[in-house]
Tab-separated table of C-alpha atoms in Angstrom:
chain	number	residue	atom	x	y	z
L	22	MET	CA	-120.023	110.255	82.156
L	23	ALA	CA	-116.740	110.441	80.367
L	24	GLN	CA	-113.758	109.160	82.299
L	25	ALA	CA	-110.976	111.715	82.902
L	26	MET	CA	-107.853	110.822	80.941
L	27	LYS	CA	-104.475	110.500	82.708
L	28	ILE	CA	-100.996	110.952	81.267
L	29	ALA	CA	-98.229	108.729	82.637
L	30	ILE	CA	-94.757	110.299	82.303
L	31	VAL	CA	-91.810	107.896	82.380
L	32	ASP	CA	-88.306	109.418	82.521
L	33	ASP	CA	-85.277	108.779	84.716
L	34	GLU	CA	-84.505	112.533	84.855
L	35	LYS	CA	-86.530	114.201	87.622
L	36	ASP	CA	-86.299	117.676	86.093
L	37	MET	CA	-87.638	116.406	82.784
L	38	ARG	CA	-90.532	114.613	84.504
L	39	GLN	CA	-91.446	117.738	86.448
L	40	SER	CA	-91.173	119.965	83.392
L	41	ILE	CA	-93.450	117.761	81.281
L	42	SER	CA	-95.891	117.298	84.143
L	43	GLN	CA	-96.146	121.034	84.829
L	44	TRP	CA	-96.708	121.888	81.207
L	45	LEU	CA	-99.401	119.238	80.738
L	46	ALA	CA	-101.055	120.263	84.015
L	47	LEU	CA	-101.327	123.805	82.638
L	48	SER	CA	-103.066	122.301	79.621
L	49	GLY	CA	-105.593	120.672	81.953
L	50	TYR	CA	-104.269	117.109	82.095
L	51	ASP	CA	-104.022	114.832	85.130
L	52	THR	CA	-100.469	113.461	85.221
L	53	GLU	CA	-98.544	110.846	87.181
L	54	SER	CA	-94.766	110.369	86.978
L	55	PHE	CA	-92.446	107.363	87.154
L	56	GLY	CA	-88.655	107.388	87.432
L	57	SER	CA	-88.207	104.052	85.674
L	58	ALA	CA	-89.974	101.700	83.299
L	59	GLU	CA	-90.072	99.081	86.053
L	60	ASP	CA	-92.002	101.428	88.357
L	61	ALA	CA	-94.368	102.409	85.552
L	62	LEU	CA	-95.269	98.780	84.805
L	63	LYS	CA	-96.548	98.376	88.370
L	64	THR	CA	-99.360	100.805	87.472
L	65	LEU	CA	-99.765	100.675	83.708
L	66	GLY	CA	-101.608	97.874	82.024
L	67	ALA	CA	-104.651	96.884	80.002
L	68	ASN	CA	-107.433	99.473	80.109
L	69	TYR	CA	-105.193	102.125	81.676
L	70	PRO	CA	-107.398	105.250	81.604
L	71	GLY	CA	-104.977	107.440	79.702
L	72	ILE	CA	-101.781	107.560	77.647
L	73	VAL	CA	-98.031	107.217	78.214
L	74	ILE	CA	-95.185	109.616	77.413
L	75	THR	CA	-91.789	107.943	77.869
L	76	ASP	CA	-88.148	108.670	77.192
L	77	ILE	CA	-86.399	106.095	75.029
L	78	LYS	CA	-82.984	106.105	76.700
L	79	MET	CA	-83.237	105.077	80.359
L	80	PRO	CA	-81.063	102.861	82.597
L	81	GLY	CA	-82.343	99.355	83.168
L	82	MET	CA	-85.378	98.784	80.994
L	83	ASP	CA	-85.295	101.379	78.205
L	84	GLY	CA	-88.232	102.982	76.391
L	85	ILE	CA	-88.283	100.477	73.548
L	86	GLN	CA	-88.461	97.563	75.978
L	87	LEU	CA	-91.199	99.357	77.921
L	88	LEU	CA	-93.115	99.940	74.696
L	89	LYS	CA	-92.956	96.234	73.822
L	90	LYS	CA	-94.215	95.323	77.297
L	91	LEU	CA	-97.078	97.830	77.062
L	92	MET	CA	-98.072	96.676	73.578
L	93	GLY	CA	-98.206	93.149	74.935
L	94	LEU	CA	-100.535	94.285	77.728
L	95	ASP	CA	-102.724	96.567	75.599
L	96	SER	CA	-101.908	97.104	71.922
L	97	ALA	CA	-104.288	100.088	71.734
L	98	LEU	CA	-102.557	102.070	74.512
L	99	PRO	CA	-101.152	105.296	72.964
L	100	VAL	CA	-97.440	105.654	73.803
L	101	ILE	CA	-95.568	108.806	72.801
L	102	MET	CA	-91.776	108.343	72.684
L	103	ILE	CA	-89.242	111.070	73.523
L	104	THR	CA	-86.051	110.675	71.511
L	105	GLY	CA	-82.699	112.425	71.596
L	106	HIS	CA	-81.227	114.246	68.623
L	107	GLY	CA	-80.107	111.772	65.988
L	108	ASP	CA	-82.231	108.894	67.308
L	109	VAL	CA	-84.652	108.960	64.361
L	110	PRO	CA	-83.929	105.279	63.414
L	111	MET	CA	-84.866	104.313	66.972
L	112	ALA	CA	-88.043	106.375	66.713
L	113	VAL	CA	-88.925	104.628	63.449
L	114	GLU	CA	-88.462	101.271	65.185
L	115	ALA	CA	-90.732	102.454	67.979
L	116	MET	CA	-93.433	103.391	65.463
L	117	ARG	CA	-93.101	99.948	63.873
L	118	ILE	CA	-93.657	98.294	67.261
L	119	GLY	CA	-96.756	100.377	67.871
L	120	ALA	CA	-95.843	103.793	69.308
L	121	PHE	CA	-98.481	106.480	68.772
L	122	ASP	CA	-95.890	109.116	67.784
L	123	PHE	CA	-92.556	110.544	68.904
L	124	LEU	CA	-91.062	113.853	70.053
L	125	GLU	CA	-87.466	114.781	69.324
L	126	LYS	CA	-85.517	116.717	71.967
L	127	PRO	CA	-85.557	119.630	72.414
L	128	PHE	CA	-89.282	119.479	71.677
L	129	ASN	CA	-91.878	122.208	71.394
L	130	PRO	CA	-94.266	122.033	74.397
L	131	ASP	CA	-97.174	123.043	72.157
L	132	ARG	CA	-96.402	120.083	69.904
L	133	MET	CA	-96.450	117.812	72.959
L	134	SER	CA	-99.834	119.206	74.015
L	135	GLU	CA	-101.171	118.677	70.502
L	136	LEU	CA	-100.021	115.053	70.471
L	137	ALA	CA	-101.410	114.503	73.969
L	138	LYS	CA	-104.794	115.831	72.834
L	139	LYS	CA	-104.917	113.472	69.847
L	140	ALA	CA	-103.696	110.495	71.864
L	141	THR	CA	-106.151	110.991	74.749
L	142	ALA	CA	-109.033	111.391	72.285
L	143	ALA	CA	-108.034	108.109	70.634
L	144	ARG	CA	-107.727	106.415	74.027
L	145	ARG	CA	-111.109	107.625	75.200
L	146	LEU	CA	-112.710	106.264	72.033
L	147	THR	CA	-110.988	102.893	72.540
L	148	LEU	CA	-112.125	102.617	76.163
L	149	ASP	CA	-115.660	103.730	75.327
L	150	ASN	CA	-115.883	101.110	72.595
L	151	ARG	CA	-114.603	98.415	74.961
L	152	GLN	CA	-117.179	99.382	77.552
L	153	LEU	CA	-119.880	99.336	74.901
L	154	ARG	CA	-118.856	95.885	73.721
L	155	LYS	CA	-118.908	94.688	77.320
L	156	GLU	CA	-122.415	96.056	77.804
L	157	LEU	CA	-123.602	94.676	74.485
L	158	SER	CA	-122.440	91.220	75.523
L	159	ASP	CA	-125.022	91.367	78.311
L	160	GLY	CA	-128.418	92.443	77.013
L	161	GLY	CA	-129.823	92.506	80.527
L	162	GLN	CA	-127.229	95.036	81.641
L	163	ILE	CA	-128.003	97.532	78.921
L	164	MET	CA	-131.760	97.044	79.326
L	165	GLN	CA	-131.340	98.143	82.943
L	166	LYS	CA	-130.329	101.561	81.648
L	167	LEU	CA	-133.839	102.006	80.265
L	168	ILE	CA	-135.077	103.112	83.678
L	169	GLY	CA	-138.737	103.656	84.486
L	170	GLN	CA	-141.987	101.966	85.406
L	171	SER	CA	-144.326	104.173	83.375
L	172	PRO	CA	-146.600	102.433	80.837
L	173	ALA	CA	-144.627	104.139	78.046
L	174	MET	CA	-141.324	102.631	79.231
L	175	GLU	CA	-142.823	99.204	79.894
L	176	ARG	CA	-144.119	99.242	76.321
L	177	LEU	CA	-140.733	100.400	74.988
L	178	ARG	CA	-138.878	97.553	76.728
L	179	GLU	CA	-141.401	95.028	75.385
L	180	ASP	CA	-140.952	96.407	71.862
L	181	ILE	CA	-137.162	96.136	72.157
L	182	LEU	CA	-137.343	92.521	73.340
L	183	ASP	CA	-139.779	91.621	70.548
L	184	LEU	CA	-138.003	93.430	67.713
L	185	GLY	CA	-134.580	92.396	68.978
L	186	GLN	CA	-135.390	88.809	68.055
L	187	ALA	CA	-136.404	89.755	64.511
L	188	ASP	CA	-134.023	90.069	61.562
L	189	GLY	CA	-135.628	92.971	59.694
L	190	HIS	CA	-134.389	96.539	59.541
L	191	VAL	CA	-135.709	98.901	62.220
L	192	LEU	CA	-136.640	102.579	62.238
L	193	ILE	CA	-136.328	104.353	65.597
L	194	GLU	CA	-138.156	107.673	65.930
L	195	GLY	CA	-138.391	110.171	68.764
L	196	GLY	CA	-137.483	113.677	69.887
L	197	THR	CA	-133.977	114.890	70.568
L	198	GLY	CA	-132.502	113.594	73.806
L	199	THR	CA	-135.003	110.767	74.322
L	200	GLY	CA	-132.380	107.993	74.195
L	201	LYS	CA	-132.807	106.621	70.674
L	202	THR	CA	-129.172	105.538	70.378
L	203	LEU	CA	-129.436	103.646	73.684
L	204	VAL	CA	-132.477	101.851	72.253
L	205	ALA	CA	-130.414	100.890	69.198
L	206	HIS	CA	-127.716	99.441	71.496
L	207	ALA	CA	-130.380	97.489	73.378
L	208	LEU	CA	-131.907	96.109	70.163
L	209	HIS	CA	-128.531	94.684	69.191
L	210	ALA	CA	-127.776	93.424	72.698
L	211	VAL	CA	-130.944	91.350	73.128
L	212	GLY	CA	-130.946	89.832	69.642
L	213	SER	CA	-129.182	86.994	67.866
L	214	ARG	CA	-126.518	89.394	66.519
L	215	ALA	CA	-125.319	90.414	69.995
L	216	GLY	CA	-121.933	88.785	69.517
L	217	LYS	CA	-121.428	90.332	66.062
L	218	ARG	CA	-120.202	93.756	64.981
L	219	PHE	CA	-122.066	96.893	66.072
L	220	VAL	CA	-121.185	99.947	63.968
L	221	LEU	CA	-122.579	103.409	64.704
L	222	LEU	CA	-122.425	106.085	61.997
L	223	PRO	CA	-123.560	109.682	62.746
L	224	CYS	CA	-124.778	110.753	59.303
L	225	ALA	CA	-125.274	114.422	60.211
L	226	ALA	CA	-121.670	114.796	61.409
L	227	MET	CA	-120.109	114.477	57.932
L	228	ASP	CA	-120.419	116.220	54.608
L	229	GLU	CA	-121.799	114.236	51.691
L	230	ALA	CA	-118.443	113.199	50.205
L	231	ALA	CA	-117.018	112.031	53.550
L	232	LEU	CA	-120.237	110.214	54.435
L	233	MET	CA	-120.436	108.365	51.116
L	234	LYS	CA	-116.807	107.297	51.479
L	235	ARG	CA	-117.226	106.148	55.108
L	236	LEU	CA	-120.491	104.369	54.409
L	237	PHE	CA	-119.851	102.726	51.044
L	238	GLY	CA	-116.121	103.177	50.346
L	239	PRO	CA	-113.577	103.142	48.892
L	240	MET	CA	-111.615	104.236	51.961
L	241	ASP	CA	-108.473	106.364	51.736
L	242	PRO	CA	-105.253	104.334	51.361
L	243	ASP	CA	-104.019	105.385	54.826
L	244	ASP	CA	-107.336	104.443	56.502
L	245	SER	CA	-107.218	100.874	57.814
L	246	ARG	CA	-110.992	100.687	58.378
L	247	LEU	CA	-113.478	98.992	56.094
L	248	PRO	CA	-116.462	100.955	54.773
L	249	ALA	CA	-119.187	100.905	57.426
L	250	ILE	CA	-121.472	98.719	55.311
L	251	GLU	CA	-118.677	96.120	55.147
L	252	GLU	CA	-117.450	96.633	58.705
L	253	ALA	CA	-120.908	95.783	60.061
L	254	ARG	CA	-121.327	92.682	57.893
L	255	GLY	CA	-123.253	90.029	59.811
L	256	GLY	CA	-124.023	92.446	62.636
L	257	THR	CA	-125.833	95.757	63.062
L	258	LEU	CA	-125.252	99.080	61.308
L	259	VAL	CA	-126.851	102.046	63.093
L	260	LEU	CA	-127.387	105.177	60.999
L	261	GLU	CA	-128.014	108.172	63.248
L	262	ASP	CA	-129.923	111.119	61.754
L	263	ILE	CA	-130.864	109.136	58.660
L	264	GLU	CA	-133.007	112.037	57.510
L	265	SER	CA	-129.811	113.993	56.723
L	266	LEU	CA	-128.878	111.609	53.880
L	267	THR	CA	-128.920	113.199	50.450
L	268	ASP	CA	-131.022	111.743	47.637
L	269	GLY	CA	-127.913	110.149	46.156
L	270	ALA	CA	-126.937	108.506	49.447
L	271	GLN	CA	-130.504	107.280	49.961
L	272	ALA	CA	-130.567	105.699	46.508
L	273	ARG	CA	-127.211	103.987	47.123
L	274	LEU	CA	-128.365	102.702	50.524
L	275	LEU	CA	-131.589	101.353	49.033
L	276	SER	CA	-129.590	99.499	46.397
L	277	VAL	CA	-127.405	97.904	49.090
L	278	ILE	CA	-130.476	96.885	51.088
L	279	ASN	CA	-132.113	95.326	48.029
L	280	ASP	CA	-128.945	93.344	47.257
L	281	GLN	CA	-128.741	91.853	50.750
L	282	GLY	CA	-131.622	89.469	50.424
L	283	ASN	CA	-133.885	88.250	53.200
L	284	PRO	CA	-133.001	87.893	56.011
L	285	PRO	CA	-130.467	90.702	55.501
L	286	GLU	CA	-126.819	89.892	56.064
L	287	THR	CA	-126.418	93.191	57.909
L	288	ARG	CA	-129.243	94.616	59.956
L	289	ILE	CA	-129.750	98.358	59.572
L	290	VAL	CA	-131.174	100.347	62.461
L	291	ALA	CA	-132.098	103.836	61.255
L	292	ILE	CA	-132.485	106.628	63.812
L	293	CYS	CA	-134.648	109.554	62.764
L	294	ASN	CA	-134.324	112.777	64.745
L	295	LEU	CA	-136.658	115.347	63.219
L	296	GLN	CA	-137.243	118.525	65.199
L	297	ASP	CA	-139.169	120.607	62.663
L	298	GLU	CA	-142.865	120.744	63.407
L	299	GLY	CA	-144.986	119.064	60.774
L	300	LYS	CA	-142.069	117.137	59.244
L	301	THR	CA	-141.805	113.383	59.607
L	302	CYS	CA	-139.269	110.739	58.716
L	303	GLU	CA	-141.686	109.482	56.080
L	304	THR	CA	-141.609	112.833	54.277
L	305	ALA	CA	-137.846	113.278	54.761
L	306	LEU	CA	-136.922	109.973	53.084
L	307	ARG	CA	-137.753	108.660	49.642
L	308	SER	CA	-140.784	106.418	50.034
L	309	ASP	CA	-139.180	103.181	48.833
L	310	LEU	CA	-136.321	103.541	51.350
L	311	PHE	CA	-138.673	104.553	54.143
L	312	TYR	CA	-140.857	101.469	53.747
L	313	ARG	CA	-137.827	99.160	53.622
L	314	LEU	CA	-136.484	100.627	56.876
L	315	ALA	CA	-139.815	101.040	58.647
L	316	ALA	CA	-140.967	97.439	58.382
L	317	LEU	CA	-140.238	97.333	62.105
L	318	ARG	CA	-140.684	100.580	64.002
L	319	ILE	CA	-140.043	101.917	67.505
L	320	THR	CA	-141.073	105.311	68.847
L	321	VAL	CA	-139.174	106.434	71.948
L	322	PRO	CA	-141.497	108.352	74.294
L	323	PRO	CA	-140.716	111.952	75.293
L	324	LEU	CA	-139.827	112.496	78.946
L	325	ARG	CA	-142.981	114.549	79.610
L	326	GLN	CA	-145.062	111.398	78.949
L	327	ARG	CA	-143.199	109.265	81.477
L	328	GLY	CA	-144.797	110.490	84.706
L	329	GLU	CA	-143.063	109.335	87.879
L	330	ASP	CA	-140.077	108.136	85.843
L	331	ILE	CA	-138.962	111.778	85.868
L	332	LEU	CA	-138.497	111.688	89.642
L	333	THR	CA	-136.819	108.278	89.546
L	334	LEU	CA	-134.383	109.392	86.851
L	335	PHE	CA	-133.625	112.694	88.564
L	336	THR	CA	-132.886	110.908	91.837
L	337	ARG	CA	-130.595	108.317	90.237
L	338	LEU	CA	-128.749	110.932	88.194
L	339	SER	CA	-128.276	113.355	91.088
L	340	GLU	CA	-126.944	110.531	93.277
L	341	GLN	CA	-124.461	109.541	90.563
L	342	TYR	CA	-123.256	113.128	90.194
L	343	ALA	CA	-123.123	113.588	93.964
L	344	ASP	CA	-120.881	110.535	94.206
L	345	GLU	CA	-118.710	111.861	91.385
L	346	TYR	CA	-118.328	115.300	92.996
L	347	GLY	CA	-117.991	113.989	96.557
L	348	CYS	CA	-121.023	115.689	98.078
L	349	ASP	CA	-124.602	114.956	99.137
L	350	ALA	CA	-127.379	114.782	96.584
L	351	PRO	CA	-129.879	117.687	96.766
L	352	GLN	CA	-133.091	117.081	98.660
L	353	VAL	CA	-136.245	117.444	96.570
L	354	SER	CA	-139.192	119.232	98.163
L	355	ALA	CA	-142.809	118.347	97.403
L	356	GLN	CA	-143.229	121.524	95.347
L	357	GLU	CA	-140.035	120.827	93.389
L	358	ALA	CA	-141.201	117.256	92.714
L	359	ALA	CA	-144.443	118.664	91.305
L	360	GLN	CA	-142.486	121.113	89.170
L	361	LEU	CA	-140.238	118.342	87.835
L	362	LEU	CA	-143.340	116.406	86.854
L	363	GLN	CA	-144.960	119.431	85.225
L	364	ALA	CA	-141.974	120.767	83.260
L	365	PRO	CA	-142.304	120.491	79.442
L	366	TRP	CA	-138.818	118.920	78.992
L	367	PRO	CA	-138.187	119.845	75.346
L	368	GLY	CA	-134.652	118.399	75.689
L	369	ASN	CA	-136.014	115.177	77.230
L	370	VAL	CA	-133.638	112.881	79.174
L	371	ARG	CA	-130.556	114.771	77.976
L	372	GLN	CA	-131.974	117.954	79.516
L	373	LEU	CA	-132.757	116.113	82.765
L	374	ILE	CA	-129.165	114.831	82.931
L	375	ASN	CA	-127.860	118.391	82.622
L	376	LEU	CA	-130.313	119.627	85.248
L	377	ALA	CA	-129.282	116.903	87.716
L	378	GLU	CA	-125.597	117.790	87.380
L	379	ARG	CA	-126.296	121.509	87.842
L	380	ALA	CA	-128.483	120.766	90.864
L	381	VAL	CA	-125.661	118.793	92.502
L	382	LEU	CA	-123.072	121.503	91.820
L	383	GLN	CA	-125.469	124.136	93.107
L	384	SER	CA	-126.204	122.099	96.234
L	385	ARG	CA	-122.478	121.644	96.865
L	386	ARG	CA	-122.100	125.420	96.932
L	387	GLY	CA	-125.088	125.694	99.257
L	388	THR	CA	-126.977	128.046	96.958
L	389	GLY	CA	-130.097	127.967	94.806
L	390	THR	CA	-132.911	125.470	94.421
L	391	ILE	CA	-134.049	122.923	91.882
L	392	ALA	CA	-137.015	125.167	91.228
L	393	SER	CA	-134.736	128.050	90.233
L	394	LEU	CA	-132.900	125.815	87.748
L	395	LEU	CA	-136.211	124.760	86.238
L	396	MET	CA	-137.255	128.387	85.946
L	397	ASN	CA	-134.020	129.152	84.088
L	398	ASP	CA	-134.612	126.239	81.710
L	399	HIS	CA	-138.268	127.119	81.142
L	400	GLU	CA	-138.712	130.864	81.361
L	401	ASP	CA	-142.453	130.574	80.782
L	402	MET	CA	-142.924	128.403	83.883
L	403	GLN	CA	-144.522	129.987	86.919
L	404	PRO	CA	-143.346	129.353	90.508
L	405	VAL	CA	-146.765	127.885	91.390
L	406	MET	CA	-147.535	125.216	88.832
L	407	THR	CA	-150.953	124.513	87.410
L	408	THR	CA	-152.075	120.902	87.439
L	409	GLU	CA	-153.296	120.879	83.814
L	410	GLY	CA	-156.193	118.654	84.787
L	411	LYS	CA	-154.160	116.395	87.076
L	412	PRO	CA	-155.393	116.217	90.670
L	413	LEU	CA	-152.978	117.289	93.404
L	414	LYS	CA	-153.313	113.776	94.860
L	415	GLU	CA	-151.258	112.333	91.958
L	416	TYR	CA	-148.359	114.693	92.614
L	417	VAL	CA	-148.432	113.987	96.331
L	418	GLU	CA	-148.393	110.234	95.706
L	419	ALA	CA	-145.527	110.524	93.225
L	420	PHE	CA	-143.488	112.498	95.708
L	421	GLU	CA	-144.339	110.088	98.536
L	422	ARG	CA	-143.279	107.083	96.485
L	423	MET	CA	-139.994	108.778	95.551
L	424	LEU	CA	-139.315	109.670	99.185
L	425	ILE	CA	-139.869	106.104	100.437
L	426	ASP	CA	-137.867	104.637	97.529
L	427	ASN	CA	-134.902	106.963	98.189
L	428	THR	CA	-134.937	106.288	101.928
L	429	MET	CA	-135.157	102.514	101.466
L	430	ARG	CA	-132.186	102.556	99.102
L	431	ARG	CA	-130.156	104.788	101.405
L	432	HIS	CA	-130.764	102.460	104.364
L	433	LYS	CA	-130.413	99.309	102.209
L	434	GLY	CA	-133.839	97.965	103.101
L	435	SER	CA	-133.656	98.537	106.875
L	436	ILE	CA	-137.322	98.986	107.774
L	437	SER	CA	-136.584	100.324	111.276
L	438	SER	CA	-134.209	102.983	109.919
L	439	VAL	CA	-136.767	104.079	107.328
L	440	MET	CA	-139.479	104.242	109.979
L	441	ASP	CA	-137.278	106.448	112.167
L	442	GLU	CA	-136.272	108.833	109.382
L	443	LEU	CA	-139.777	109.239	107.943
L	444	CYS	CA	-141.529	109.092	111.341
L	445	LEU	CA	-143.907	106.399	110.100
L	446	PRO	CA	-145.328	103.458	112.071
L	447	ARG	CA	-144.565	100.048	110.594
L	448	ARG	CA	-148.141	99.381	109.496
L	449	THR	CA	-148.372	102.684	107.614
L	450	LEU	CA	-145.017	102.122	105.936
L	451	ASN	CA	-146.012	98.586	104.909
L	452	GLU	CA	-149.314	99.853	103.477
L	453	LYS	CA	-147.613	102.610	101.471
L	454	MET	CA	-144.940	100.247	100.141
L	455	ALA	CA	-147.633	97.828	99.008
L	456	LYS	CA	-149.579	100.678	97.436
L	457	TYR	CA	-146.570	101.860	95.420
L	458	GLY	CA	-145.281	98.404	94.525
L	459	LEU	CA	-142.064	98.711	96.565
L	460	GLN	CA	-140.472	95.461	97.767
L	461	ARG	CA	-137.974	95.391	100.649
L	462	SER	CA	-136.020	92.591	98.910
L	463	ASP	CA	-135.138	95.021	96.087
L	464	TYR	CA	-133.066	97.142	98.473
L	465	LEU	CA	-131.072	94.436	100.242
L	466	ASP	CA	-127.384	94.037	99.349
């Protein structure tokens, strides 16, 4: 879940601080104000979740001195400088030191909002990349995001651990929303390249000219980045939606792959996201490129094939959203659990994430049910679900396991508290926990 961006306003004039804050608040930003650079430095620092707008001329520590301090703490923190009329040389100096941009008084509020939008977008990308690098430095941490005990997920984790140790290129296939990009992160994190560069390129998000330039170069003179194929040298280059590459781009990529030798200097992980029925990645790519990329292959299972994982994921997600929105997570009835298990889930995990958030918001208002949300998502679903050959016993057991798991986590492994809430004698609870593979030690702090 994306972190909300803040805007720190630093100005010794109270009216100016209030004016900027009010305008940015109307634009939807969360602001905090400081009357001096010294006060601001008590809060601002590395990984500050937002940007800074500061006046240059202030008593005590001025804006330029504050900028130097902030650049020393976090050189990627966007700082927008407010300058007086005629202070352009000072603004140029600020840009040299590392300021994001500057506004000259009297400034246009719309221009300020535009700069704030660009700066917060840049900051969010920086913080997301830092978090990703942190996760990639710990393969175990990112593997924990691949939640589920279904045979399909156990097999997926084993494939990731096996293929992560290899050097060859990898093709990841699967439906939309199944988590293919997360699998690519995990492949890098558990392998020998974990400490090297990880570059992600969404091929479908650019036109052919922009994609060829970003992938192979040459870059524009004002772009400080290297071409992706160079930027990822020694590490991993992930190409999302590889099937969107034109014939020319495919031929160029194949040439680069052939020139790399074996083992390849840069590992390519290709993600194929075909949604058209009857079309495969093999038919979408030229055969010589396909077989170079598909030497190692992973297929990410659709959510509908993951059984009880659906309930586990829904519970975890709804608890996370409930914590975010400051309310209780919705309670799942036995019928709703069966419906969650039976839903077709064409949008896979991404659809389940959206459903969990809507369920929490709906529960906070005290209206609606999970079943009604499912009906809205799948208009062809009926209120009473058919079992499609599955005995009712399997749905009851899945719901029972989820209920005990949730209660154990809520009470942090306190057997007596779980017994009281579920009205179960100790022997029965012990038998059910053994049956479902639940260990009390997993719930202790």
